[in-house]
Short mmCIF file of C-alpha atoms in Angstrom, two decimals:
data_model
loop_
_atom_site.label_atom_id
_atom_site.label_comp_id
_atom_site.label_asym_id
_atom_site.label_seq_id
_atom_site.Cartn_x
_atom_site.Cartn_y
_atom_site.Cartn_z
CA UNK A 1 57.27 -83.25 37.48
CA UNK A 2 56.97 -83.46 33.70
CA UNK A 3 53.94 -84.67 31.81
CA UNK A 4 52.65 -84.62 28.20
CA UNK A 5 48.89 -84.22 27.52
CA UNK A 6 47.88 -83.94 23.94
CA UNK A 7 49.94 -81.24 22.21
CA UNK A 8 51.19 -79.74 25.51
CA UNK A 9 54.15 -80.50 27.76
CA UNK A 10 53.96 -79.38 31.34
CA UNK A 11 57.03 -79.02 33.45
CA UNK A 12 57.77 -78.13 37.10
CA UNK A 13 55.38 -77.34 39.94
CA UNK A 14 54.36 -73.75 40.54
CA UNK A 15 51.90 -74.76 43.35
CA UNK A 16 50.07 -77.77 44.42
CA UNK A 17 47.35 -78.96 46.82
CA UNK A 18 47.14 -82.45 48.24
CA UNK A 19 43.92 -83.66 50.11
CA UNK A 20 44.38 -85.25 53.58
CA UNK A 21 42.36 -88.07 55.02
CA UNK A 22 41.05 -85.80 57.80
CA UNK A 23 39.19 -83.28 55.57
CA UNK A 24 36.44 -83.33 53.09
CA UNK A 25 38.44 -83.44 49.81
CA UNK A 26 35.99 -81.34 47.91
CA UNK A 27 36.30 -78.32 50.26
CA UNK A 28 40.09 -77.95 49.63
CA UNK A 29 39.49 -78.73 45.91
CA UNK A 30 36.95 -75.91 45.46
CA UNK A 31 39.32 -73.39 47.21
CA UNK A 32 42.31 -74.42 45.00
CA UNK A 33 40.27 -74.26 41.80
CA UNK A 34 38.89 -70.80 42.65
CA UNK A 35 42.39 -69.57 43.44
CA UNK A 36 43.69 -70.72 40.11
CA UNK A 37 40.68 -70.08 37.92
CA UNK A 38 41.74 -69.88 34.28
CA UNK A 39 45.00 -71.58 34.82
CA UNK A 40 46.10 -75.05 33.69
CA UNK A 41 45.53 -77.52 36.54
CA UNK A 42 46.50 -81.13 36.49
CA UNK A 43 44.30 -83.18 38.79
CA UNK A 44 44.96 -86.75 39.97
CA UNK A 45 42.01 -88.38 41.62
CA UNK A 46 42.11 -91.66 43.53
CA UNK A 47 39.38 -94.27 43.04
CA UNK A 48 38.47 -94.02 46.79
CA UNK A 49 37.01 -90.49 46.26
CA UNK A 50 33.90 -92.45 45.64
CA UNK A 51 33.57 -92.90 49.38
CA UNK A 52 33.10 -89.27 49.76
CA UNK A 53 30.40 -89.03 47.10
CA UNK A 54 28.26 -91.83 48.22
CA UNK A 55 28.01 -93.83 51.47
CA UNK A 56 30.57 -96.35 50.47
CA UNK A 57 33.52 -97.96 52.17
CA UNK A 58 36.67 -99.89 51.24
CA UNK A 59 38.21 -102.91 52.81
CA UNK A 60 41.68 -101.97 51.54
CA UNK A 61 44.26 -99.95 53.54
CA UNK A 62 46.03 -97.02 51.86
CA UNK A 63 49.54 -98.41 52.76
CA UNK A 64 51.44 -96.09 50.40
CA UNK A 65 49.60 -93.00 51.57
CA UNK A 66 48.27 -91.99 48.10
CA UNK A 67 46.14 -88.82 48.46
CA UNK A 68 42.55 -88.75 47.40
CA UNK A 69 43.11 -85.70 45.28
CA UNK A 70 46.42 -84.17 44.19
CA UNK A 71 46.31 -80.84 42.24
CA UNK A 72 49.29 -79.34 40.39
CA UNK A 73 49.86 -75.97 38.79
CA UNK A 74 52.66 -76.52 36.32
CA UNK A 75 55.46 -73.95 36.40
CA UNK A 76 55.83 -73.97 32.56
CA UNK A 77 53.90 -75.08 29.47
CA UNK A 78 55.43 -75.88 26.14
CA UNK A 79 54.18 -77.09 22.80
CA UNK A 80 54.69 -80.75 22.16
CA UNK A 81 55.25 -82.03 18.53
CA UNK A 82 55.69 -85.66 19.39
CA UNK A 83 58.42 -88.05 20.56
CA UNK A 84 61.63 -88.25 18.54
CA UNK A 85 62.71 -91.71 17.57
CA UNK A 86 65.58 -92.99 19.69
CA UNK A 87 68.67 -95.03 18.58
CA UNK A 88 68.54 -98.72 19.02
#
């Protein structure tokens, strides 16, 4: 895993938490956030989390198995100065 956000480049995975369909996603999220308080945490949130906030439903199947919430603690953080132009 490698991602650039603003002036930071995050690389690798130190730890991660992935919600499952069988649990309330916010319980596990709270525990993970408390465990890594003060650390950089990348959080990917699926649109269908709305169904756990309000009494809503979706008519679409999650055929690819995308999690509702995926949290990642990056292994390393670097400064990012911008992309270098490539050769054409």
